[in-house]
Amino acid sequence: MRVPRAAILGCAGPDLTPDERAFFRDADPLGFILFARNFDTPDRARRLADDLRSSVARADAPILIDQEGGRVARLRPPHWRKAPPARLLGTLYARDPERGLEAAKLNSRLLAADVTSVGCDVDCVPVLDIAFPETHAVIGDRAYADRPEPVAALGRAAAEGLLAEGVMPVIKHIPGHGRATVDSHDTLPTVTASRAELERTDFVPFKLLADLPWAMTGHLLFEAIDAENCVTVSARSVKEIVRDHIGFDGLLLSDDLSMQALGGSLGDRAFRALAAGCDIALHCNGRMEEMVEIAGRTGAMTGAAWRRFEAGRAFLGRHRDPAGPRGLADAAKRLTELLPEWG
């Protein structure tokens, strides 16, 4: 079997163009990621997913989506459910931990139902970043709580809900984006906290969920770890923190390489991320000229990356426990009871 390219790429709109189809056929990325620009009607979305997989001749090529709920939702009404933000689940957990965990798991089952309805099978959830007083609004209510233990507990429940419905969760933004005071879409955040403080707080949720199969980096510079390089392109950060201290041995995706936290050309960013130890270079905006550049600087997945990918598939298979239509209807009803303020 031909091993796919170590990249996950986007496309420009709700239909696959002939040029995109030809490019993906030749580039053979591991998979794809979809955004709001790609969704029109449910039928059209399913057709796009089928066309993407057909372009690489792999019916099981993963298709990712950021369907967190709240502000970060690529699928929206009227065709899809309006899901609550993570912070609302965290607020319920603070009042009643048992009900909070139940709500997080039920909500993720329902997220998974929407995600799979359009052909996606990977959801970039849960966010394990901690909400600090200085946390930038780009994270904001995407964070469950302001302490590591509730974040980890709710993140675990969310991941379990997705896995049960056959959707791969992605823990992010490893090793923690909560201390960023600027938006990494625009500029590189620098974190000055000591390593000891980071190990007591930011890194804890990721360490507690390190058994999960997929993770996404955060574009941040931790002065106490590597004062020269952002985590995504820092071999020291990936080895010492992500792999060794946190203990994550799953498939490691870069965050979106088109974000402006990273300097240099798109091809250089992809090359540096993979050289640092990321398994997959992620590029999201669907711009052909940028994807061509990335394809020119990335090759096939390494043996270790492919092993991690296959291990993730096996992990997902072991945890599937779908609720079925009646169970999902009951989940929606129960979630409304648990979160009446959301409706």
mmCIF file of C-alpha atoms in Angstrom:
data_model
loop_
_atom_site.group_PDB
_atom_site.id
_atom_site.type_symbol
_atom_site.label_atom_id
_atom_site.label_comp_id
_atom_site.label_asym_id
_atom_site.label_seq_id
_atom_site.Cartn_x
_atom_site.Cartn_y
_atom_site.Cartn_z
ATOM 1 C CA MET A 1 0.000 0.000 0.000
ATOM 2 C CA ARG A 2 1.185 3.531 -0.769
ATOM 3 C CA VAL A 3 1.692 5.548 2.419
ATOM 4 C CA PRO A 4 -0.079 8.941 2.177
ATOM 5 C CA ARG A 5 1.637 12.312 2.350
ATOM 6 C CA ALA A 6 2.133 13.727 5.839
ATOM 7 C CA ALA A 7 -0.433 16.471 5.296
ATOM 8 C CA ILE A 8 -4.087 17.285 5.871
ATOM 9 C CA LEU A 9 -5.453 19.917 3.500
ATOM 10 C CA GLY A 10 -8.599 21.942 2.846
ATOM 11 C CA CYS A 11 -10.534 22.862 -0.273
ATOM 12 C CA ALA A 12 -11.955 26.177 -1.406
ATOM 13 C CA GLY A 13 -15.731 25.721 -1.504
ATOM 14 C CA PRO A 14 -18.732 23.394 -1.273
ATOM 15 C CA ASP A 15 -17.817 21.519 -4.470
ATOM 16 C CA LEU A 16 -14.523 19.914 -5.450
ATOM 17 C CA THR A 17 -13.106 21.579 -8.552
ATOM 18 C CA PRO A 18 -11.358 19.625 -11.338
ATOM 19 C CA ASP A 19 -8.049 21.303 -10.428
ATOM 20 C CA GLU A 20 -8.445 20.339 -6.761
ATOM 21 C CA ARG A 21 -9.323 16.780 -7.685
ATOM 22 C CA ALA A 22 -6.222 16.448 -9.863
ATOM 23 C CA PHE A 23 -3.992 18.036 -7.233
ATOM 24 C CA PHE A 24 -5.238 15.801 -4.412
ATOM 25 C CA ARG A 25 -4.883 12.729 -6.627
ATOM 26 C CA ASP A 26 -1.205 13.511 -7.174
ATOM 27 C CA ALA A 27 -0.396 14.932 -3.729
ATOM 28 C CA ASP A 28 -2.234 12.129 -1.857
ATOM 29 C CA PRO A 29 -2.584 13.848 1.552
ATOM 30 C CA LEU A 30 -3.541 11.696 4.523
ATOM 31 C CA GLY A 31 -6.868 13.498 4.727
ATOM 32 C CA PHE A 32 -8.804 16.741 4.620
ATOM 33 C CA ILE A 33 -10.318 19.418 6.837
ATOM 34 C CA LEU A 34 -13.587 21.249 6.167
ATOM 35 C CA PHE A 35 -14.811 24.685 7.240
ATOM 36 C CA ALA A 36 -18.037 26.701 7.044
ATOM 37 C CA ARG A 37 -17.174 27.708 3.471
ATOM 38 C CA ASN A 38 -17.515 24.047 2.502
ATOM 39 C CA PHE A 39 -21.044 23.560 3.853
ATOM 40 C CA ASP A 40 -24.237 24.485 2.040
ATOM 41 C CA THR A 41 -26.836 21.724 2.264
ATOM 42 C CA PRO A 42 -26.417 18.312 3.915
ATOM 43 C CA ASP A 43 -26.595 16.490 0.576
ATOM 44 C CA ARG A 44 -24.006 18.735 -1.002
ATOM 45 C CA ALA A 45 -21.723 18.327 2.013
ATOM 46 C CA ARG A 46 -21.924 14.538 1.843
ATOM 47 C CA ARG A 47 -21.133 14.658 -1.853
ATOM 48 C CA LEU A 48 -18.061 16.789 -1.160
ATOM 49 C CA ALA A 49 -16.807 14.290 1.417
ATOM 50 C CA ASP A 50 -17.286 11.443 -1.048
ATOM 51 C CA ASP A 51 -15.473 13.388 -3.765
ATOM 52 C CA LEU A 52 -12.532 14.181 -1.493
ATOM 53 C CA ARG A 53 -12.072 10.543 -0.564
ATOM 54 C CA SER A 54 -12.484 9.507 -4.183
ATOM 55 C CA SER A 55 -9.751 11.952 -5.225
ATOM 56 C CA VAL A 56 -7.169 10.015 -3.184
ATOM 57 C CA ALA A 57 -8.781 6.614 -3.857
ATOM 58 C CA ARG A 58 -9.138 5.906 -0.124
ATOM 59 C CA ALA A 59 -12.677 5.501 1.170
ATOM 60 C CA ASP A 60 -11.388 5.768 4.744
ATOM 61 C CA ALA A 61 -9.301 8.945 4.325
ATOM 62 C CA PRO A 62 -9.995 11.008 7.473
ATOM 63 C CA ILE A 63 -11.993 14.211 7.098
ATOM 64 C CA LEU A 64 -11.646 16.669 9.969
ATOM 65 C CA ILE A 65 -13.867 19.460 11.233
ATOM 66 C CA ASP A 66 -13.735 21.968 14.114
ATOM 67 C CA GLN A 67 -17.192 21.419 15.565
ATOM 68 C CA GLU A 68 -16.670 22.504 19.169
ATOM 69 C CA GLY A 69 -19.945 24.294 19.816
ATOM 70 C CA GLY A 70 -20.426 27.927 20.753
ATOM 71 C CA ARG A 71 -18.407 30.294 18.552
ATOM 72 C CA VAL A 72 -16.433 27.531 16.854
ATOM 73 C CA ALA A 73 -19.014 25.653 14.826
ATOM 74 C CA ARG A 74 -18.657 24.944 11.121
ATOM 75 C CA LEU A 75 -22.103 23.306 11.024
ATOM 76 C CA ARG A 76 -24.858 25.712 12.033
ATOM 77 C CA PRO A 77 -28.648 26.000 11.984
ATOM 78 C CA PRO A 78 -30.941 25.555 10.170
ATOM 79 C CA HIS A 79 -29.462 22.273 8.964
ATOM 80 C CA TRP A 80 -27.484 21.401 12.088
ATOM 81 C CA ARG A 81 -27.819 21.761 15.854
ATOM 82 C CA LYS A 82 -26.614 24.806 17.756
ATOM 83 C CA ALA A 83 -24.277 23.334 20.376
ATOM 84 C CA PRO A 84 -23.244 24.985 23.662
ATOM 85 C CA PRO A 85 -19.733 26.348 24.289
ATOM 86 C CA ALA A 86 -17.359 24.434 26.536
ATOM 87 C CA ARG A 87 -17.549 27.053 29.285
ATOM 88 C CA LEU A 88 -21.266 26.414 29.796
ATOM 89 C CA LEU A 89 -20.495 22.745 30.408
ATOM 90 C CA GLY A 90 -17.783 23.829 32.815
ATOM 91 C CA THR A 91 -20.220 26.045 34.700
ATOM 92 C CA LEU A 92 -22.603 23.129 35.140
ATOM 93 C CA TYR A 93 -19.705 20.944 36.297
ATOM 94 C CA ALA A 94 -18.775 23.538 38.928
ATOM 95 C CA ARG A 95 -22.324 23.300 40.347
ATOM 96 C CA ASP A 96 -22.701 19.546 39.951
ATOM 97 C CA PRO A 97 -19.747 17.522 38.625
ATOM 98 C CA GLU A 98 -21.809 14.421 37.843
ATOM 99 C CA ARG A 99 -24.327 16.345 35.762
ATOM 100 C CA GLY A 100 -21.555 18.330 34.100
ATOM 101 C CA LEU A 101 -19.803 15.193 32.942
ATOM 102 C CA GLU A 102 -23.064 13.683 31.753
ATOM 103 C CA ALA A 103 -23.831 16.808 29.737
ATOM 104 C CA ALA A 104 -20.349 16.883 28.192
ATOM 105 C CA LYS A 105 -20.611 13.287 27.042
ATOM 106 C CA LEU A 106 -24.168 13.651 25.709
ATOM 107 C CA ASN A 107 -23.253 16.858 23.895
ATOM 108 C CA SER A 108 -20.338 15.115 22.199
ATOM 109 C CA ARG A 109 -22.534 12.245 21.062
ATOM 110 C CA LEU A 110 -24.771 14.828 19.405
ATOM 111 C CA LEU A 111 -21.778 16.659 17.915
ATOM 112 C CA ALA A 112 -20.649 13.337 16.487
ATOM 113 C CA ALA A 113 -24.053 12.744 14.920
ATOM 114 C CA ASP A 114 -23.859 16.064 13.074
ATOM 115 C CA VAL A 115 -20.246 15.510 12.066
ATOM 116 C CA THR A 116 -20.851 12.058 10.647
ATOM 117 C CA SER A 117 -23.984 13.241 8.845
ATOM 118 C CA VAL A 118 -21.748 15.201 6.440
ATOM 119 C CA GLY A 119 -19.101 12.512 6.072
ATOM 120 C CA CYS A 120 -16.570 13.817 8.605
ATOM 121 C CA ASP A 121 -15.032 11.349 11.048
ATOM 122 C CA VAL A 122 -12.593 13.475 13.088
ATOM 123 C CA ASP A 123 -13.678 16.355 15.332
ATOM 124 C CA CYS A 124 -11.013 18.719 16.705
ATOM 125 C CA VAL A 125 -12.391 18.540 20.244
ATOM 126 C CA PRO A 126 -11.777 18.691 23.201
ATOM 127 C CA VAL A 127 -10.016 21.977 23.897
ATOM 128 C CA LEU A 128 -7.841 21.288 26.952
ATOM 129 C CA ASP A 129 -6.549 24.831 27.368
ATOM 130 C CA ILE A 130 -7.013 26.386 30.811
ATOM 131 C CA ALA A 131 -8.763 29.738 31.194
ATOM 132 C CA PHE A 132 -6.429 32.146 32.984
ATOM 133 C CA PRO A 133 -7.208 35.807 33.749
ATOM 134 C CA GLU A 134 -4.956 36.818 30.864
ATOM 135 C CA THR A 135 -6.291 34.283 28.346
ATOM 136 C CA HIS A 136 -6.999 35.884 24.990
ATOM 137 C CA ALA A 137 -10.572 35.904 23.709
ATOM 138 C CA VAL A 138 -9.582 33.598 20.836
ATOM 139 C CA ILE A 139 -9.812 30.844 23.478
ATOM 140 C CA GLY A 140 -12.284 32.514 25.855
ATOM 141 C CA ASP A 141 -15.358 30.351 26.428
ATOM 142 C CA ARG A 142 -13.825 27.523 24.407
ATOM 143 C CA ALA A 143 -12.028 26.591 27.658
ATOM 144 C CA TYR A 144 -14.019 24.456 30.079
ATOM 145 C CA ALA A 145 -12.609 25.905 33.287
ATOM 146 C CA ASP A 146 -9.817 27.769 35.047
ATOM 147 C CA ARG A 147 -8.231 24.731 36.716
ATOM 148 C CA PRO A 148 -6.603 21.671 35.158
ATOM 149 C CA GLU A 149 -8.649 18.969 36.870
ATOM 150 C CA PRO A 150 -12.121 20.050 35.645
ATOM 151 C CA VAL A 151 -10.680 20.683 32.175
ATOM 152 C CA ALA A 152 -9.303 17.150 32.079
ATOM 153 C CA ALA A 153 -12.483 15.554 33.451
ATOM 154 C CA LEU A 154 -14.758 17.355 30.992
ATOM 155 C CA GLY A 155 -12.322 16.759 28.144
ATOM 156 C CA ARG A 156 -12.344 13.045 28.902
ATOM 157 C CA ALA A 157 -16.142 12.947 28.907
ATOM 158 C CA ALA A 158 -16.281 14.847 25.611
ATOM 159 C CA ALA A 159 -13.769 12.495 23.998
ATOM 160 C CA GLU A 160 -15.715 9.458 25.203
ATOM 161 C CA GLY A 161 -18.909 10.765 23.609
ATOM 162 C CA LEU A 162 -17.219 11.257 20.263
ATOM 163 C CA LEU A 163 -15.482 7.877 20.352
ATOM 164 C CA ALA A 164 -18.724 6.088 21.197
ATOM 165 C CA GLU A 165 -20.309 7.463 18.033
ATOM 166 C CA GLY A 166 -17.303 6.579 15.864
ATOM 167 C CA VAL A 167 -15.643 10.002 15.663
ATOM 168 C CA MET A 168 -11.969 10.551 16.450
ATOM 169 C CA PRO A 169 -11.347 13.302 19.036
ATOM 170 C CA VAL A 170 -8.329 15.609 18.823
ATOM 171 C CA ILE A 171 -6.959 17.074 22.056
ATOM 172 C CA LYS A 172 -5.750 20.634 21.570
ATOM 173 C CA HIS A 173 -3.778 22.855 21.764
ATOM 174 C CA ILE A 174 -0.975 20.748 23.202
ATOM 175 C CA PRO A 175 0.836 21.577 25.491
ATOM 176 C CA GLY A 176 -1.575 24.424 26.398
ATOM 177 C CA HIS A 177 -2.754 27.671 24.813
ATOM 178 C CA GLY A 178 -4.374 29.268 27.859
ATOM 179 C CA ARG A 179 -1.557 31.682 28.717
ATOM 180 C CA ALA A 180 -1.552 33.268 25.259
ATOM 181 C CA THR A 181 -2.402 36.963 25.490
ATOM 182 C CA VAL A 182 -2.504 37.482 21.708
ATOM 183 C CA ASP A 183 -4.275 35.651 18.897
ATOM 184 C CA SER A 184 -1.952 33.143 17.215
ATOM 185 C CA HIS A 185 -3.906 33.606 13.994
ATOM 186 C CA ASP A 186 -2.240 37.030 13.835
ATOM 187 C CA THR A 187 1.003 36.889 15.827
ATOM 188 C CA LEU A 188 3.131 34.519 17.898
ATOM 189 C CA PRO A 189 2.186 34.363 21.600
ATOM 190 C CA THR A 190 5.116 34.259 24.038
ATOM 191 C CA VAL A 191 4.654 32.592 27.428
ATOM 192 C CA THR A 192 7.014 33.576 30.257
ATOM 193 C CA ALA A 193 5.791 31.193 32.986
ATOM 194 C CA SER A 194 8.383 28.892 34.514
ATOM 195 C CA ARG A 195 8.568 25.266 33.514
ATOM 196 C CA ALA A 196 7.597 24.230 37.036
ATOM 197 C CA GLU A 197 4.462 26.375 36.854
ATOM 198 C CA LEU A 198 3.577 25.027 33.416
ATOM 199 C CA GLU A 199 3.965 21.460 34.655
ATOM 200 C CA ARG A 200 1.653 22.205 37.605
ATOM 201 C CA THR A 201 -1.063 23.711 35.429
ATOM 202 C CA ASP A 202 -1.094 23.990 31.621
ATOM 203 C CA PHE A 203 0.391 20.582 30.857
ATOM 204 C CA VAL A 204 -1.764 18.639 33.336
ATOM 205 C CA PRO A 205 -4.944 18.115 31.256
ATOM 206 C CA PHE A 206 -2.886 16.847 28.335
ATOM 207 C CA LYS A 207 -0.949 14.505 30.596
ATOM 208 C CA LEU A 208 -4.199 13.100 32.011
ATOM 209 C CA LEU A 209 -5.561 12.497 28.493
ATOM 210 C CA ALA A 210 -2.298 11.415 26.877
ATOM 211 C CA ASP A 211 -3.755 8.001 26.032
ATOM 212 C CA LEU A 212 -6.045 9.550 23.402
ATOM 213 C CA PRO A 213 -4.943 8.907 19.813
ATOM 214 C CA TRP A 214 -4.728 12.380 18.176
ATOM 215 C CA ALA A 215 -3.481 15.798 19.313
ATOM 216 C CA MET A 216 -2.951 19.227 17.743
ATOM 217 C CA THR A 217 -0.142 21.586 18.682
ATOM 218 C CA GLY A 218 -0.514 25.163 19.816
ATOM 219 C CA HIS A 219 1.430 27.909 18.046
ATOM 220 C CA LEU A 220 3.096 29.391 21.131
ATOM 221 C CA LEU A 221 6.637 30.073 22.282
ATOM 222 C CA PHE A 222 7.399 28.927 25.820
ATOM 223 C CA GLU A 223 10.509 30.775 26.950
ATOM 224 C CA ALA A 224 11.208 28.180 29.641
ATOM 225 C CA ILE A 225 11.267 25.365 27.069
ATOM 226 C CA ASP A 226 12.649 26.820 23.823
ATOM 227 C CA ALA A 227 13.247 30.553 23.748
ATOM 228 C CA GLU A 228 13.812 30.549 19.983
ATOM 229 C CA ASN A 229 11.072 28.414 18.458
ATOM 230 C CA CYS A 230 7.297 28.054 18.563
ATOM 231 C CA VAL A 231 6.156 24.659 19.875
ATOM 232 C CA THR A 232 4.985 23.497 16.439
ATOM 233 C CA VAL A 233 8.470 23.876 14.972
ATOM 234 C CA SER A 234 10.484 23.147 18.125
ATOM 235 C CA ALA A 235 12.086 19.702 18.284
ATOM 236 C CA ARG A 236 12.892 20.306 21.941
ATOM 237 C CA SER A 237 9.284 21.149 22.832
ATOM 238 C CA VAL A 238 7.880 18.162 20.949
ATOM 239 C CA LYS A 239 10.405 15.701 22.398
ATOM 240 C CA GLU A 240 10.801 16.969 25.969
ATOM 241 C CA ILE A 241 7.266 18.174 26.643
ATOM 242 C CA VAL A 242 4.757 16.531 24.297
ATOM 243 C CA ARG A 243 6.358 13.107 23.989
ATOM 244 C CA ASP A 244 8.336 12.731 27.239
ATOM 245 C CA HIS A 245 6.761 14.850 30.002
ATOM 246 C CA ILE A 246 3.148 14.659 28.822
ATOM 247 C CA GLY A 247 3.658 11.131 27.488
ATOM 248 C CA PHE A 248 1.628 11.565 24.312
ATOM 249 C CA ASP A 249 2.565 8.944 21.710
ATOM 250 C CA GLY A 250 -0.369 9.436 19.365
ATOM 251 C CA LEU A 251 -0.652 11.183 16.022
ATOM 252 C CA LEU A 252 0.562 14.772 16.382
ATOM 253 C CA LEU A 253 -0.894 17.375 14.013
ATOM 254 C CA SER A 254 0.429 20.889 13.650
ATOM 255 C CA ASP A 255 -2.120 23.627 14.129
ATOM 256 C CA ASP A 256 -3.020 25.401 10.884
ATOM 257 C CA LEU A 257 0.201 26.381 9.121
ATOM 258 C CA SER A 258 -1.431 29.382 7.459
ATOM 259 C CA MET A 259 -1.751 31.135 10.825
ATOM 260 C CA GLN A 260 0.559 34.124 11.148
ATOM 261 C CA ALA A 261 2.182 32.976 14.398
ATOM 262 C CA LEU A 262 4.656 31.125 12.189
ATOM 263 C CA GLY A 263 7.193 32.956 10.057
ATOM 264 C CA GLY A 264 8.691 31.916 6.752
ATOM 265 C CA SER A 265 7.076 30.475 3.650
ATOM 266 C CA LEU A 266 4.272 27.911 3.831
ATOM 267 C CA GLY A 267 6.606 25.221 2.544
ATOM 268 C CA ASP A 268 9.205 26.114 5.147
ATOM 269 C CA ARG A 269 6.611 26.002 7.920
ATOM 270 C CA ALA A 270 5.496 22.519 6.870
ATOM 271 C CA PHE A 271 9.069 21.253 6.590
ATOM 272 C CA ARG A 272 10.028 22.647 10.001
ATOM 273 C CA ALA A 273 6.910 21.248 11.709
ATOM 274 C CA LEU A 274 7.601 17.741 10.435
ATOM 275 C CA ALA A 275 11.315 18.036 11.195
ATOM 276 C CA ALA A 276 10.460 19.078 14.766
ATOM 277 C CA GLY A 277 8.445 15.902 15.303
ATOM 278 C CA CYS A 278 4.905 16.662 14.192
ATOM 279 C CA ASP A 279 3.490 13.696 12.297
ATOM 280 C CA ILE A 280 1.161 15.724 10.068
ATOM 281 C CA ALA A 281 1.300 19.216 8.556
ATOM 282 C CA LEU A 282 -2.169 20.791 8.711
ATOM 283 C CA HIS A 283 -3.174 23.495 6.227
ATOM 284 C CA CYS A 284 -6.717 24.788 6.310
ATOM 285 C CA ASN A 285 -7.535 27.662 3.952
ATOM 286 C CA GLY A 286 -7.784 25.663 0.730
ATOM 287 C CA ARG A 287 -5.666 28.083 -1.319
ATOM 288 C CA MET A 288 -4.177 26.094 -4.153
ATOM 289 C CA GLU A 289 -0.879 27.962 -4.425
ATOM 290 C CA GLU A 290 -0.188 27.418 -0.712
ATOM 291 C CA MET A 291 -1.112 23.726 -0.849
ATOM 292 C CA VAL A 292 1.190 23.216 -3.832
ATOM 293 C CA GLU A 293 4.005 24.797 -1.838
ATOM 294 C CA ILE A 294 3.328 22.556 1.149
ATOM 295 C CA ALA A 295 3.173 19.443 -1.010
ATOM 296 C CA GLY A 296 6.567 20.374 -2.395
ATOM 297 C CA ARG A 297 8.148 20.308 1.084
ATOM 298 C CA THR A 298 6.426 17.257 2.588
ATOM 299 C CA GLY A 299 6.792 13.596 1.815
ATOM 300 C CA ALA A 300 5.123 10.366 2.841
ATOM 301 C CA MET A 301 4.259 9.797 6.476
ATOM 302 C CA THR A 302 7.095 8.285 8.481
ATOM 303 C CA GLY A 303 6.849 4.738 9.773
ATOM 304 C CA ALA A 304 6.249 6.058 13.293
ATOM 305 C CA ALA A 305 3.502 8.403 12.083
ATOM 306 C CA TRP A 306 1.768 5.603 10.184
ATOM 307 C CA ARG A 307 1.993 3.352 13.246
ATOM 308 C CA ARG A 308 0.361 6.054 15.347
ATOM 309 C CA PHE A 309 -2.368 6.552 12.762
ATOM 310 C CA GLU A 310 -3.145 2.829 12.629
ATOM 311 C CA ALA A 311 -3.094 2.595 16.436
ATOM 312 C CA GLY A 312 -5.632 5.417 16.552
ATOM 313 C CA ARG A 313 -7.973 3.549 14.232
ATOM 314 C CA ALA A 314 -7.751 0.477 16.442
ATOM 315 C CA PHE A 315 -8.401 2.602 19.546
ATOM 316 C CA LEU A 316 -11.498 4.108 17.926
ATOM 317 C CA GLY A 317 -12.768 0.667 16.986
ATOM 318 C CA ARG A 318 -12.459 -0.562 20.576
ATOM 319 C CA HIS A 319 -14.444 2.356 21.975
ATOM 320 C CA ARG A 320 -17.379 2.465 19.573
ATOM 321 C CA ASP A 321 -20.741 2.120 21.290
ATOM 322 C CA PRO A 322 -23.300 3.975 19.142
ATOM 323 C CA ALA A 323 -26.551 5.035 20.751
ATOM 324 C CA GLY A 324 -28.655 4.685 17.591
ATOM 325 C CA PRO A 325 -31.433 7.091 16.528
ATOM 326 C CA ARG A 326 -33.566 6.547 19.624
ATOM 327 C CA GLY A 327 -30.581 6.931 21.928
ATOM 328 C CA LEU A 328 -29.518 10.166 20.236
ATOM 329 C CA ALA A 329 -33.050 11.539 20.552
ATOM 330 C CA ASP A 330 -32.987 10.693 24.252
ATOM 331 C CA ALA A 331 -29.557 12.329 24.548
ATOM 332 C CA ALA A 332 -30.885 15.562 23.038
ATOM 333 C CA LYS A 333 -33.833 15.581 25.423
ATOM 334 C CA ARG A 334 -31.656 14.900 28.457
ATOM 335 C CA LEU A 335 -29.139 17.574 27.469
ATOM 336 C CA THR A 336 -31.947 20.120 27.321
ATOM 337 C CA GLU A 337 -32.921 19.115 30.856
ATOM 338 C CA LEU A 338 -29.325 19.511 32.044
ATOM 339 C CA LEU A 339 -28.795 22.853 30.263
ATOM 340 C CA PRO A 340 -32.213 24.571 30.244
ATOM 341 C CA GLU A 341 -30.522 27.965 29.905
ATOM 342 C CA TRP A 342 -29.170 26.874 26.521
ATOM 343 C CA GLY A 343 -32.509 25.574 25.338
#
